[in-house]
Tab-separated table of C-alpha atoms in Angstrom:
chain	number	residue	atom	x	y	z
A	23	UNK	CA	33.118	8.026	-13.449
A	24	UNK	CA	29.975	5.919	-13.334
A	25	UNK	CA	27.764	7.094	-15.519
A	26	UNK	CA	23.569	6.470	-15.122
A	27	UNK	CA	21.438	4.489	-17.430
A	28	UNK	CA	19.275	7.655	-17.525
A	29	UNK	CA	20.174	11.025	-16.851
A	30	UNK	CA	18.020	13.317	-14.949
A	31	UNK	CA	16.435	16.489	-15.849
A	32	UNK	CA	17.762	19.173	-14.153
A	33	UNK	CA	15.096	22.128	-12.723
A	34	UNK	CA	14.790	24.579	-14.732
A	35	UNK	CA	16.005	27.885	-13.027
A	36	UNK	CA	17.635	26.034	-9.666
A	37	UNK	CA	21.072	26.028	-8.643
A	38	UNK	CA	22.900	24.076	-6.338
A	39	UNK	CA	24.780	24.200	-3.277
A	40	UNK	CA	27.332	22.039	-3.776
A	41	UNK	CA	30.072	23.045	-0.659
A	42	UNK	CA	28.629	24.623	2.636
A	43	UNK	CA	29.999	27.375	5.185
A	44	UNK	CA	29.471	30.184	6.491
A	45	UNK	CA	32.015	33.224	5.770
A	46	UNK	CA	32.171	33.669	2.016
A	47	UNK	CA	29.560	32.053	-0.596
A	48	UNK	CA	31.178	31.739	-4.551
A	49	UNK	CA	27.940	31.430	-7.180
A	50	UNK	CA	29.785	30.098	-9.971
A	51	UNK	CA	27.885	30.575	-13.310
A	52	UNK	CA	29.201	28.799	-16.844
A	53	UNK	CA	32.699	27.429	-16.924
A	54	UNK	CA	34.148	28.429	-13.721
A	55	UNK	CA	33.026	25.772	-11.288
A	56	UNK	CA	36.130	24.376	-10.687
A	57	UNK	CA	37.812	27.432	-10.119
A	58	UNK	CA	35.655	28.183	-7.664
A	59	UNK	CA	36.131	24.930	-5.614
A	60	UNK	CA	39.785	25.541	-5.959
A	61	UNK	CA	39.720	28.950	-4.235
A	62	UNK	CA	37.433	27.405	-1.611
A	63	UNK	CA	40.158	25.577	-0.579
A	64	UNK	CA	42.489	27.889	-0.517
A	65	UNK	CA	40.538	29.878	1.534
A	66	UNK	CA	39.279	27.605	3.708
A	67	UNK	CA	43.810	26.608	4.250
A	68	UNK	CA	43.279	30.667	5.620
A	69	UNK	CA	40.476	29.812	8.050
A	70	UNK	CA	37.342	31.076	6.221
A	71	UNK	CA	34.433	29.241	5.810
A	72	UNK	CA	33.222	28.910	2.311
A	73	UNK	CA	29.890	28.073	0.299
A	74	UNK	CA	30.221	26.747	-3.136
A	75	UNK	CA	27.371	27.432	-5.322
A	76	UNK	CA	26.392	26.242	-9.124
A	77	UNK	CA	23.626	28.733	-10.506
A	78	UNK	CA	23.406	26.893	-13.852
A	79	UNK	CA	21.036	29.569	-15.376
A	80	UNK	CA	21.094	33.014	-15.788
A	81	UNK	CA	17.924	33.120	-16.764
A	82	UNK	CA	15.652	32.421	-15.412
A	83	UNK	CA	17.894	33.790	-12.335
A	84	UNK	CA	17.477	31.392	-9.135
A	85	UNK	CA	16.712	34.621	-6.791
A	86	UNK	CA	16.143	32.079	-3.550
A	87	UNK	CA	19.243	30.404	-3.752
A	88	UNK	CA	21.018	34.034	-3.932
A	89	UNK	CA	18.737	35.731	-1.692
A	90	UNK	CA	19.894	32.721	1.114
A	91	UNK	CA	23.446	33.329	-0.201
A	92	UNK	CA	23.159	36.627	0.234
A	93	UNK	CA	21.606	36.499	3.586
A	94	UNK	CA	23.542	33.711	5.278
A	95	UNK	CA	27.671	35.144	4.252
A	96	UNK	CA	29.193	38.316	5.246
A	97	UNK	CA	30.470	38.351	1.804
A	98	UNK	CA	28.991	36.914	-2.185
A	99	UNK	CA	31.612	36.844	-4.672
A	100	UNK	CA	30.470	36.005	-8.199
A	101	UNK	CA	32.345	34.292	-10.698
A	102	UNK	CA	31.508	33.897	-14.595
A	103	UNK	CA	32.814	34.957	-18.016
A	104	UNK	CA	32.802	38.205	-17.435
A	105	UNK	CA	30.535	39.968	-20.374
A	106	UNK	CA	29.272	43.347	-19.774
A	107	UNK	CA	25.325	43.102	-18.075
A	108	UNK	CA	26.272	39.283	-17.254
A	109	UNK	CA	25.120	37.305	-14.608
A	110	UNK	CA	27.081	39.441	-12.151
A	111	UNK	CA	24.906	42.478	-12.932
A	112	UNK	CA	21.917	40.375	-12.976
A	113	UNK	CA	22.747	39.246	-9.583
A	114	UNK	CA	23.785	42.692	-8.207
A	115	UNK	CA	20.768	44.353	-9.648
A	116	UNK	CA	18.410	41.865	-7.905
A	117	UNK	CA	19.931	42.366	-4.909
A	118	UNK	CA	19.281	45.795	-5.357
């Protein structure tokens, strides 16, 4: 992989969109990116549509990039490590 001279300070709070559609978004938090992009295509070999998302911080939680998530898919799945009052309850409670 080529590597830059100088890395690049990521934002603090932002995710990213890394795979775009339309059906089904995945917000991938922690360790479980590639699983994510894995069941995207498997989905995607069933004819859904599917956004791939990286929220890369729990805190603070990026609440546009799951608000447009949230807005934009009939459905938001939310994949992490699975702790009690984890990033999937901080993400359902906002949406609350």
């Amino acid at each position: 992989v080529a590597m830059p001279e100088r890395g690049v300070a990521l934002p603090i709070g932002k995710g990213r969109v890394l795979r775009e559609g339309s059906d089904v978004a995945l917000l991938s938090f922690g360790a479980h990116l590639s699983e994510a992009l894995a069941a995207a295509t498997i989905l995607e070999a069933e004819g859904m549509s599917v956004t791939v998302a990286d929220a890369r911080f729990a805190k603070p939680l990026d609440t546009d990039l799951i608000g447009q998530l949230h807005r934009h898919h009939r459905c938001l799945v939310t994949l992490e490590q699975g702790s009690t009052g984890g990033f999937g309850a901080l993400v359902l409670h906002h949406l609350a």
